[in-house]
XYZ file of C-alpha atoms in Angstrom:
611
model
C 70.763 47.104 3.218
C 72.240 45.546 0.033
C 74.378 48.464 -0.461
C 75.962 48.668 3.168
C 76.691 44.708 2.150
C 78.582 45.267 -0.095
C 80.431 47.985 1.082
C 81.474 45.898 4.183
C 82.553 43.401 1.649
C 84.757 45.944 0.038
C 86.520 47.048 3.220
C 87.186 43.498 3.975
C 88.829 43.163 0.813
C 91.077 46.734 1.658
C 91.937 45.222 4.533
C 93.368 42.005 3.495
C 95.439 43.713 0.942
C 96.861 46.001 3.660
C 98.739 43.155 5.358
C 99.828 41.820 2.315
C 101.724 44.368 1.279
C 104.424 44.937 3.892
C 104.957 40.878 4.064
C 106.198 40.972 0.182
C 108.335 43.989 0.987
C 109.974 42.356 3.935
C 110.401 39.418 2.153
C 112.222 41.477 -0.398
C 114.302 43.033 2.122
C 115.272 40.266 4.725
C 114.566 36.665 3.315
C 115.484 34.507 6.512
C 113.000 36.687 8.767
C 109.882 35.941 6.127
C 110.161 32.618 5.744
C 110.951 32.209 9.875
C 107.247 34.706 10.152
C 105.891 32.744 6.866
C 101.703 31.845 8.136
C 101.473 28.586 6.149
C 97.652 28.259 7.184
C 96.520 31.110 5.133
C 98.734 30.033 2.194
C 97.202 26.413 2.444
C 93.933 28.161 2.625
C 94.351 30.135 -0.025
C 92.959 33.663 2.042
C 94.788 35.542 4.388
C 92.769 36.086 7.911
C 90.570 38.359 8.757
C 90.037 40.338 11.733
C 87.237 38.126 13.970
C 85.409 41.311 14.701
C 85.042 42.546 10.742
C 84.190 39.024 9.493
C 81.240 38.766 12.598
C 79.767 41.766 11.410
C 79.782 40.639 7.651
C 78.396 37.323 8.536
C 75.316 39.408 10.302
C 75.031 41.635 7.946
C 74.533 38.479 5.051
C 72.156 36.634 7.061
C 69.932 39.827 7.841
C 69.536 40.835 4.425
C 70.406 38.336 1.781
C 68.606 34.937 0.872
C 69.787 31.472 0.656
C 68.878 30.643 -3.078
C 70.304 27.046 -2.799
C 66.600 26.075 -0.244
C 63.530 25.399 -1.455
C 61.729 27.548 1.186
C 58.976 29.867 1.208
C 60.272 33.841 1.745
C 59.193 36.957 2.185
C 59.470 39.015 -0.618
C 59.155 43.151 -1.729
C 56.944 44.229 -4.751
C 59.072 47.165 -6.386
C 57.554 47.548 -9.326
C 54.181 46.044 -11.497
C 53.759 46.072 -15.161
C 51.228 45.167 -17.221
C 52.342 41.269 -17.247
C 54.355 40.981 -14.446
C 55.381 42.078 -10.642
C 58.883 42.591 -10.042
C 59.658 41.272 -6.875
C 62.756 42.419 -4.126
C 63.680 38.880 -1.796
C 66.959 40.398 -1.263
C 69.198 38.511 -3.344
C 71.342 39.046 -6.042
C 68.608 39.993 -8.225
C 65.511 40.274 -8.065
C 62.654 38.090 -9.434
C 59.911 38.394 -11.527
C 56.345 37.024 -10.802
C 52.915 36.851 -13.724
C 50.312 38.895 -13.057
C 48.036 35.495 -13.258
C 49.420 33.969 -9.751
C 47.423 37.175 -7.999
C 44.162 37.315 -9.702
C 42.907 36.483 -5.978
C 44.244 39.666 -5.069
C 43.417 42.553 -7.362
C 44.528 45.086 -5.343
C 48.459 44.106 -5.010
C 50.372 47.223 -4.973
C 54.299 48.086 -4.913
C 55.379 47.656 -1.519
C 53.137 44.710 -0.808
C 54.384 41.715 1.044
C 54.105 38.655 -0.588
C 55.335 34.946 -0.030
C 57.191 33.437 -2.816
C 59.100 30.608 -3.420
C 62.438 30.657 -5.711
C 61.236 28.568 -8.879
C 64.283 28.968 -11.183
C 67.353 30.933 -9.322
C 68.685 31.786 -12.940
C 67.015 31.560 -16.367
C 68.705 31.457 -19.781
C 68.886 35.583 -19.221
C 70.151 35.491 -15.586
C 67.105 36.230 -14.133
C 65.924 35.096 -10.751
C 62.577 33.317 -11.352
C 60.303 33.401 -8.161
C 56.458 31.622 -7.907
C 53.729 33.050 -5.496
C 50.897 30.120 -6.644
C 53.605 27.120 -5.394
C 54.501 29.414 -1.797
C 50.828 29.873 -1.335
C 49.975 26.076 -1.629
C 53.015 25.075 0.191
C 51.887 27.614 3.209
C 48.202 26.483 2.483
C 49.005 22.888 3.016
C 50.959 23.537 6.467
C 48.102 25.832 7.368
C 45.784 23.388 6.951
C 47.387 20.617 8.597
C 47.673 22.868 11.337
C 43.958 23.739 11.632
C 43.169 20.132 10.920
C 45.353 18.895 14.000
C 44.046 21.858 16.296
C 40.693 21.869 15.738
C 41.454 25.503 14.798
C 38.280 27.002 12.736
C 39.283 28.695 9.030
C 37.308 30.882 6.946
C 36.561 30.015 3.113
C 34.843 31.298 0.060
C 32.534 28.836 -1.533
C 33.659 28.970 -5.097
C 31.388 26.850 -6.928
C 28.812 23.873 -6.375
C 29.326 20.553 -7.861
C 28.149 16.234 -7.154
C 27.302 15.890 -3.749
C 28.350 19.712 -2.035
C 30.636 22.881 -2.833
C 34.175 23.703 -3.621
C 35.969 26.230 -1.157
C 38.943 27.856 -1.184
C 40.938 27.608 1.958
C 44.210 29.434 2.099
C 44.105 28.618 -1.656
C 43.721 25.116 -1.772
C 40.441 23.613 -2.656
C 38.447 21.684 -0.291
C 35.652 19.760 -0.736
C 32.298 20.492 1.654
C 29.813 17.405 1.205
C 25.893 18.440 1.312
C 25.281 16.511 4.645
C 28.120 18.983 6.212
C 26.803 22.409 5.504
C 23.268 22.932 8.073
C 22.454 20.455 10.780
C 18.664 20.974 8.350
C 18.536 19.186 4.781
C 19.825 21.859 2.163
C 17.375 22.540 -0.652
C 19.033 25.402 -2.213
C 22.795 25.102 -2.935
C 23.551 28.031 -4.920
C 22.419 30.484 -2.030
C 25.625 29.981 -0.557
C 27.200 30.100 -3.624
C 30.422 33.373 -3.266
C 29.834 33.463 0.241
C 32.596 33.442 3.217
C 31.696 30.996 5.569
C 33.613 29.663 8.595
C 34.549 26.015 8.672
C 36.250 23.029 10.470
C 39.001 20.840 8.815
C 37.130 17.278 9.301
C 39.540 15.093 6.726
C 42.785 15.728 5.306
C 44.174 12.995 2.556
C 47.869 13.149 1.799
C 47.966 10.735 -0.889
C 45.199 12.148 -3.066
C 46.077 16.029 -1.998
C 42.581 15.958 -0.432
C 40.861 18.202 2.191
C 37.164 17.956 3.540
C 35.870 20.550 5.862
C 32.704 21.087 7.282
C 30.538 23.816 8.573
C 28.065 21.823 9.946
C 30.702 20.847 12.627
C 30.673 24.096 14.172
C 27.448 24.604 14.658
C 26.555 20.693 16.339
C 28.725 21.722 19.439
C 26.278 25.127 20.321
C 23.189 22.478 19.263
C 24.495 19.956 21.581
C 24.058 22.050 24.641
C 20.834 23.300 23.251
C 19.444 20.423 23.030
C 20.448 18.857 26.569
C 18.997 21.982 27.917
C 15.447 21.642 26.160
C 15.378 18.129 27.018
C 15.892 18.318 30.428
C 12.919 20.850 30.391
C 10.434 18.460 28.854
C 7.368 17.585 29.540
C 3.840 16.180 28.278
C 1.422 18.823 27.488
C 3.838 21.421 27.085
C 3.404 23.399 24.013
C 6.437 24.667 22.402
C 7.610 26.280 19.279
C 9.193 24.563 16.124
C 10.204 25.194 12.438
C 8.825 22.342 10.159
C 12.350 20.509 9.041
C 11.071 17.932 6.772
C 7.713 17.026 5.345
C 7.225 13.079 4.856
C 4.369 11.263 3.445
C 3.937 9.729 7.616
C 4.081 12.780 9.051
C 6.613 15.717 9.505
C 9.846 16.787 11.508
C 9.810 20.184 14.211
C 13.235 21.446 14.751
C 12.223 22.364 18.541
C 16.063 24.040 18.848
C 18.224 21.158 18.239
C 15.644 18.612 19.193
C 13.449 17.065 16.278
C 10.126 16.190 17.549
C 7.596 14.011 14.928
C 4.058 15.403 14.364
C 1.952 12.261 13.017
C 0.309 12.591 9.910
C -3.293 11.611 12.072
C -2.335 14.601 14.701
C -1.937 17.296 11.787
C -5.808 18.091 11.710
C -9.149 17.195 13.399
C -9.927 16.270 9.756
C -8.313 13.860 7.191
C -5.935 15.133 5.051
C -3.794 13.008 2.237
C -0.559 14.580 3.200
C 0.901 16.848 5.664
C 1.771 19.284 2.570
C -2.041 19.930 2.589
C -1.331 22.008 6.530
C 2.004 22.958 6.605
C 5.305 23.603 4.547
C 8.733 23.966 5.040
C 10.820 26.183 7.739
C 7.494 27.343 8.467
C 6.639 28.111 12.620
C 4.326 26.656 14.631
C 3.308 25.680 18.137
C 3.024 22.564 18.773
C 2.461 20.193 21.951
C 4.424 17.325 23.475
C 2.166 14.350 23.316
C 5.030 11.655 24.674
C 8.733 10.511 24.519
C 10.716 7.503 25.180
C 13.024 7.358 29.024
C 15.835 9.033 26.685
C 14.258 11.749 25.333
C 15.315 11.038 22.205
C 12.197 10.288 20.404
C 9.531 12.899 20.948
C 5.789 12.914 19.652
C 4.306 16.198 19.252
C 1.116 17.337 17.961
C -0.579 20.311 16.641
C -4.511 19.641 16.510
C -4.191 18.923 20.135
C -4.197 23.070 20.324
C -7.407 23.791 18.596
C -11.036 22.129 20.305
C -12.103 18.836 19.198
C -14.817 19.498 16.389
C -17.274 17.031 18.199
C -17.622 19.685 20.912
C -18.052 22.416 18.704
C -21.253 20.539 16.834
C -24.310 22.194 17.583
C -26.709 20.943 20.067
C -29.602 21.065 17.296
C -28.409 18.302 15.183
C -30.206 14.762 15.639
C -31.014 11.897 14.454
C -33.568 12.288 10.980
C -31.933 15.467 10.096
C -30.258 15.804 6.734
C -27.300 16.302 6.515
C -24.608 17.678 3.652
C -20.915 16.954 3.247
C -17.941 15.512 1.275
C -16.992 12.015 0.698
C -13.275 11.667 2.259
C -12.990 7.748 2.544
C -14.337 4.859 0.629
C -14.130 1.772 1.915
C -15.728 -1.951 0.766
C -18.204 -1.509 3.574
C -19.445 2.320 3.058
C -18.101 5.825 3.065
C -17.314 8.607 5.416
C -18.549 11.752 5.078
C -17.445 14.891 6.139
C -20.282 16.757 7.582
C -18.569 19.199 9.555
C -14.579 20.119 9.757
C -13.640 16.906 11.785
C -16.490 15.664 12.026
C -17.271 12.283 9.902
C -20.357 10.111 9.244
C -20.329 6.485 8.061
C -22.530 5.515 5.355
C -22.844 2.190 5.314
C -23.106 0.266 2.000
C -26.791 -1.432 3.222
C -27.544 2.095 3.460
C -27.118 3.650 0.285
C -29.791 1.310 -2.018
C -32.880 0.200 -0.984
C -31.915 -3.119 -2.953
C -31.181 -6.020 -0.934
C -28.634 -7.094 -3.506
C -25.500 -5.671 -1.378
C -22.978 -3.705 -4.252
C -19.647 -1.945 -3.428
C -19.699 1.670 -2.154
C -17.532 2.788 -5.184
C -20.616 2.016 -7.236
C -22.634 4.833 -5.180
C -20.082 7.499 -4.701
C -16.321 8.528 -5.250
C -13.644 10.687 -2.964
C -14.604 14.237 -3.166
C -18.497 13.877 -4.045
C -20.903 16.207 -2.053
C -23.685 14.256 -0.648
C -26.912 14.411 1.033
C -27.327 12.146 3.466
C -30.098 11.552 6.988
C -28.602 10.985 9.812
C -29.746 7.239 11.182
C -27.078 7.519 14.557
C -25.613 10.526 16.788
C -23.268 9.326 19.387
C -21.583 12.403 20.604
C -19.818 10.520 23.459
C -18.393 7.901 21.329
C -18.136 10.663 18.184
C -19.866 8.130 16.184
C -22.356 8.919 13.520
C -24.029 7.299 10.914
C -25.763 8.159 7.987
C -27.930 7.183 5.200
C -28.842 8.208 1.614
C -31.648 5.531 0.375
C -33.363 6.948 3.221
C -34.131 10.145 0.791
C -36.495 8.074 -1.525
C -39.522 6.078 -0.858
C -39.335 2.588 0.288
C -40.199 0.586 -2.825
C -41.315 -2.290 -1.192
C -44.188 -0.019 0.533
C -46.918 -0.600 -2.212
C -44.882 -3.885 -3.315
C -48.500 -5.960 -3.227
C -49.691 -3.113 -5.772
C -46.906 -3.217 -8.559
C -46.295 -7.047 -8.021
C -49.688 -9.210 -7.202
C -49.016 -12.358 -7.534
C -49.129 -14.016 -10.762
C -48.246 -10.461 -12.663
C -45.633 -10.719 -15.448
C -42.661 -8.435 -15.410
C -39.041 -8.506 -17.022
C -36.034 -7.985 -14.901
C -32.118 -8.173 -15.133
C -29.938 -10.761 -13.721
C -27.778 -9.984 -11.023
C -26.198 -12.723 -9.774
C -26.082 -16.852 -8.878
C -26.250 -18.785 -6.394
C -25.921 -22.789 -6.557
C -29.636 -22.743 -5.979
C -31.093 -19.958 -8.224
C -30.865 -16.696 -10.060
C -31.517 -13.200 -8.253
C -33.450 -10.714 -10.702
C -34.105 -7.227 -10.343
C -37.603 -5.939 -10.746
C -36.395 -2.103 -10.211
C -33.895 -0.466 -7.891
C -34.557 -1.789 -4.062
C -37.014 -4.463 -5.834
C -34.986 -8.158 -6.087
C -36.384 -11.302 -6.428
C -35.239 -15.092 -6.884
C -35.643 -17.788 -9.511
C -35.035 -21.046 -8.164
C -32.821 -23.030 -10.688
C -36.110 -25.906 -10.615
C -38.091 -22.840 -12.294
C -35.836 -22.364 -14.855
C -36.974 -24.286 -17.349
C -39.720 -26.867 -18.037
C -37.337 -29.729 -19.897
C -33.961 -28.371 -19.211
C -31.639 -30.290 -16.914
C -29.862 -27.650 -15.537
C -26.779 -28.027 -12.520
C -26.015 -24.379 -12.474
C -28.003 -21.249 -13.256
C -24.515 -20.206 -15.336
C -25.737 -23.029 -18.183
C -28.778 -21.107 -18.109
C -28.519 -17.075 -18.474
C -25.542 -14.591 -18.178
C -25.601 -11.808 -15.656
C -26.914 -8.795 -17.199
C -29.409 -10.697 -19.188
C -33.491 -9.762 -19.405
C -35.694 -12.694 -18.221
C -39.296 -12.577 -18.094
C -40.251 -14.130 -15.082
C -43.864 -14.142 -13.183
C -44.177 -13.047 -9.418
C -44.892 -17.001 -7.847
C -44.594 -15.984 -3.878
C -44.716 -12.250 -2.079
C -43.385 -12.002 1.400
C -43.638 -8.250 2.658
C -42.009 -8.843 5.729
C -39.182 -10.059 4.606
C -38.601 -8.664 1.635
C -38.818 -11.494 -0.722
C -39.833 -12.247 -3.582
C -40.298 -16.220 -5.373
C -40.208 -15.701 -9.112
C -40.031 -18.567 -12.144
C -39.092 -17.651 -15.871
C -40.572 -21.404 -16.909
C -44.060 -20.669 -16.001
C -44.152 -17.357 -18.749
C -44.632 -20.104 -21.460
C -47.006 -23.563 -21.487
C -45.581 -26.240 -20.048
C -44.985 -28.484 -23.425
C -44.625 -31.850 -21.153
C -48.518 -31.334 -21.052
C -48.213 -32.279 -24.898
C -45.584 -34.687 -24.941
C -48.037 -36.721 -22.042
C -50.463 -37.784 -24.854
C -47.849 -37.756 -27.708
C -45.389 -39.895 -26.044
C -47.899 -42.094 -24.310
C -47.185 -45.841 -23.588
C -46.485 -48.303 -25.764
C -46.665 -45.451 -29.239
C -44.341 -46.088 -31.396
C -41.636 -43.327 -32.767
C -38.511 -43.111 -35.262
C -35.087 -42.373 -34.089
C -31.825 -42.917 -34.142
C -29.009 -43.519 -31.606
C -27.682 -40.595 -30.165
C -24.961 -41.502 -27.561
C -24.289 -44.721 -25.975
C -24.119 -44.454 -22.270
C -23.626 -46.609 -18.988
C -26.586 -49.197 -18.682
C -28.153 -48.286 -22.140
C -28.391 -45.689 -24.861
C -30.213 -42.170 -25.605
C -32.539 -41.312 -28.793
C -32.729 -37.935 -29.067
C -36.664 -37.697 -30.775
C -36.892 -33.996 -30.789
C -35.139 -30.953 -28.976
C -36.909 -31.429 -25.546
C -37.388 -35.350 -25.152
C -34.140 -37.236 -24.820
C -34.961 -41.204 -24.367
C -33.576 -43.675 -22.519
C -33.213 -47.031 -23.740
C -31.809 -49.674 -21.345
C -29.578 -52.155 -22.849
C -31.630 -55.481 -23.137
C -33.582 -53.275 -24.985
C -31.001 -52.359 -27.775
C -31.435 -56.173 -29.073
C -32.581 -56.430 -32.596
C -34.493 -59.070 -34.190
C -31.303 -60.963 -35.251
C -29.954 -61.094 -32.082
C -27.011 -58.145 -32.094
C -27.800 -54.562 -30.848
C -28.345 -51.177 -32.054
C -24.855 -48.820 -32.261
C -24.672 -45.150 -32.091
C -25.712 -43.516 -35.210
C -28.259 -46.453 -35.972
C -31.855 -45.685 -37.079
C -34.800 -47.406 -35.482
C -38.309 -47.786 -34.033
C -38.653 -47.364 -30.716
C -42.555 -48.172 -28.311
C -42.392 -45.866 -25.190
C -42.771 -47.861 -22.357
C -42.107 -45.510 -19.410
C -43.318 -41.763 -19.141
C -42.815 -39.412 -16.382
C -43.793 -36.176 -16.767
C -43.500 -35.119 -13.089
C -39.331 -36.210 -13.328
C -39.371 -35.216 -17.030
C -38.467 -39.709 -17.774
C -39.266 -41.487 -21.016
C -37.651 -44.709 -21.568
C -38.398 -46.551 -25.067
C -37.630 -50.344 -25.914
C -36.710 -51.198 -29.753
C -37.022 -55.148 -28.635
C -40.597 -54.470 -27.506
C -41.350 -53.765 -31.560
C -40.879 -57.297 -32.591
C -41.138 -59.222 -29.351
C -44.756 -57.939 -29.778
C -44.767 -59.063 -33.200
C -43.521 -62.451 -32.027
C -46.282 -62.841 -29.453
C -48.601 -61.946 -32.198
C -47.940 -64.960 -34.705
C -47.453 -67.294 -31.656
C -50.897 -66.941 -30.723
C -52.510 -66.594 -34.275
C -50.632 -69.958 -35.226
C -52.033 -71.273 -32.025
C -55.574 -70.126 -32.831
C -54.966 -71.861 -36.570
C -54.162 -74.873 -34.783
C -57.117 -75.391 -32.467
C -59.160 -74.837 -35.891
C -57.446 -77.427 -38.090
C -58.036 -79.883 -34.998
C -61.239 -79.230 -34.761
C -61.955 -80.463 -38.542
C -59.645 -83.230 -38.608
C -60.252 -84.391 -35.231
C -56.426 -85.774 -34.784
C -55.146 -87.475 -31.855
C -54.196 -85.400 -28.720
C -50.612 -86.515 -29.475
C -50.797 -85.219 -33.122
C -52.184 -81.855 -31.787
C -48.625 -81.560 -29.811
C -46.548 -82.305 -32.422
C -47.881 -79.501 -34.015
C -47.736 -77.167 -31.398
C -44.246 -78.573 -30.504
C -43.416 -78.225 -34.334
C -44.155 -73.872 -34.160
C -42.674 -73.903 -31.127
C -39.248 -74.962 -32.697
C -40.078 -72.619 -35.454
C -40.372 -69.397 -33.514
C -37.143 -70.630 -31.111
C -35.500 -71.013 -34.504
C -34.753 -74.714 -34.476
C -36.456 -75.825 -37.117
């Protein structure tokens, strides 16, 4: 085609010389005539006209086969020939252009005579040669094919070159485009690379100019078929129906059924007749089941399924033989402050209640008898099979302690047990396991003052105590630690009798009075009127002195002691000897009854300190 060009171009040529040529001949010959015939357009012009039928053809000849270098458009070009760098490619221009091997690595199999887009990058390098790019036509077609899907809705195809953050890269029509994670399945993706060098069919969602940005979406394609799916199963729906599913997700609550582009939620408690931890321990991902429809709201939109509901209740499959007193084996599932369940049967539970597992009245926590998993025997105490209610016991395997109680603990028999706990009124000892008995805090001690049994002993401490009180019936036992040794206030009865006399010093001064400490058990107290010493002042802490006991109790464990008493005695003493020496000296001198008062008035004086 470029060579019948140029041929036409030729003849037009031949033919504008022809009618040149007899013009400067005639103007040679006959002057007047040329300039009178002279066509000043074409000399103005600068060309001399050519035939309108010659210069249509040309003009359809150029636009069918040559290329308007001077637009930046996209073309269709020829490959003539490929080297080892470079394809040499035919657009129908001047010259032809030259394209790197590199812009159709996409395309392996490019061959002479290919068609290829291209777009003019340089219409003449420093050597003259026409300089064409395939990479910038492709992206400048990609782009308008995109837009064009984008505003259509039209659906593309794409291989997913590589993953990366948050989805895959694609090439569409060249460009990259971005799929998010949330866009490939309508199910939660847990293996990216499988799709990794795939073709897969997708949706433009999101184009961004700016940025040079394009989103698509595979997930889009697939919601529309879903849709209708899903409007058809729901209209079908109803309770009881059993249907089948592929487990979507597994939560810690429970776990998703893709029932066909409806999710239905199987509760963790309608997995399995028994109880599991997690729904992992029954089923696993995209596996299939059948489930049932338990409910669903007016919409439809939230639907509870379940899958033990298929299988018959374990209660009814128990066998008729079991009853109450039977024993019983099975694992500990549940442990709870108030007992444990056991797992006698697949589904079938017992409750063991704490009260049930020790024959000890002293009530402990069930995680001190038995932990999660532990095989047990056990008796069974209930059977409810109406109700499903059972319940069990494992003290119930050993002999009742307190069945020979009067043997092992007659009254008055000495034993040692361990502290288990207070109360504000005593102290709870254990004789042996089941076996508990109580120290009131009174029986303690035979001198202590004691306000809490915590001043006293530590739980987990050995106390001897001796068995005061048995009550078989009820199960309780009165014990007292005090009465394992003499009482000592038996002692201190004759050696702090009234009115002796003992040595001591002030130990604290208190409200109303003092204390005298006179050994580790008797702590006196000494009102103050009788702190007063001889002299008149009073005894201060730390002070040594001689106190006369003039109050004992030993039923309230009382001693009070006077220091005054020592000398007012003393006092009373000389009064009346003085008196006595008196009456004698009278009786020799015979004085006057006026003399005789004097005297007595006189010692009087002397003992008031006035004289």
């Amino acid at each position: 085609m470029a060579e019948e060009a140029k041929k036409a171009e030729v003849e037009v040529q031949e033919a504008s010389t022809e009618k040149q040529a007899p013009v400067v001949s005639e103007a040679q010959l006959n002057p007047e005539k040329f300039l009178s015939e002279f066509n000043w357009h074409n000399y103005q012009e600068g060309i001399d006209e050519v035939d309108s039928k010659q210069l249509e053809e040309f003009e359809k000849l150029v636009a069918e086969n040559f290329v308007d270098t001077l637009n930046d458009e996209v073309v269709e070009g020829k490959v003539v020939h490929i080297s080892d760098r470079d394809a040499i490619i035919d657009i129908n221009a001047k010259s032809e252009g030259v394209i790197s091997l590199n812009e159709f690595r996409y395309n392996p199999n490019l061959a002479v005579g290919d068609k290829v887009e291209v777009l003019i990058d340089v219409r003449e390098d420093a050597t003259g040669q026409l300089v064409l790019s395939h990479r910038k036509a492709r992206v400048i077609k990609a782009w308008d094919r995109v837009n064009a899907a984008h505003d259509s809705g039209e659906i593309v195809n794409g291989f997913v070159k590589c993953r990366t953050k948050g989805g895959m890269i694609v090439d569409v029509f060249g460009i990259e485009a971005f799929l998010p994670g949330s866009q490939i399945d309508v199910k939660p993706i847990r293996d990216y690379d499988q799709y990794v060098n795939k073709t897969m069919e997708f949706k433009v969602v999101k184009i961004n100019h700016e940025f040079k940005n394009v989103v698509v979406s595979h997930k889009a394609l697939i919601e529309a078929d879903i849709e209708e799916q899903k409007k058809e199963i729901i209209g079908q729906l109803e309770k009881g129906q059993v249907l089948e599913g592929v487990v979507k997700n597994v939560t810690s609550y429970g776990v998703f059924i893709d029932l066909g582009g409806v999710d239905g939620l199987i509760h963790i408690t309608d997995l399995s007749w028994s109880r599991i931890n997690h729904p992992n321990e029954i089923v696993e991902l995209d596996q299939k089941l059948n489930v049932v429809i338990l409910d669903f709201d007016e919409n439809k939109s939230r639907i509870q399924l379940g899958l033990k509901q298929l299988s018959k209740h374990p209660w009814e499959a128990l066998a008729e033989e079991v009853k109450v007193g039977d024993k019983v084996k099975g694992k500990v599932v549940v442990i709870a402050d108030y007992g444990a369940f056991i797992e006698v049967a697949d589904g079938v539970e017992g409750l063991i209640h704490v009260s049930e597992m020790s024959w000890s009245t002293h009530l402990r926590s069930a995680q001190d008898f038995v932990a999660v998993g532990d095989e047990v025997e056990a008796v069974i105490l209930t059977l409810d099979r109406e109700e499903r209610k059972m319940s069990l016991g494992i003290k119930q395997l050993t002999p009742d302690p307190w069945t020979d109680i009067t043997t092992k603990y007659p009254l008055g028999s000495k034993h040692t047990g361990v502290v288990r706990n207070f109360t504000n009124f005593g102290v709870f000892v254990e004789l042996e396991e089941g076996i508990d008995g109580l120290i009131y805090i009174s029986d303690l001690s035979w001198t202590k003052k004691i306000k809490h049994p915590s001043e006293f002993c530590a739980v987990g401490d050995k106390l001897d105590v001796i068995v005061l009180e048995l009550d078989v019936e009820g199960r309780k036992l009165s014990l007292g630690h005090k009465q394992t040794t003499d009482n000592p206030w038996d002692k201190y009865e004759t050696e702090f009798a009234l009115n002796t006399t003992h040595s001591g010093a002030i130990e604290e001064i208190v409200d109303k009075g003092a204390t005298v400490k006179f050994n580790d058990d008797i702590v006196a107290f000494i009102p103050s009127r009788h702190l007063e010493k001889e002299d008149g002042s009073k005894l201060k802490k730390g002070e040594s002195a001689e106190f006369r006991i003039i109050e004992f109790s030993k039923e309230f464990k009382r001693v009070v002691a006077s220091h005054t008493a020592i000398f007012k005695e003393e006092e009373a003493k000389n009064v009346k000897a003085a008196a006595k020496k008196a009456a004698s000296a009278a009786a020799e001198a015979k004085p006057t009854l006026g003399d005789a008062n004097d005297a007595l008035q006189a010692l009087k004086d002397k003992l008031d300190g006035k004289a």
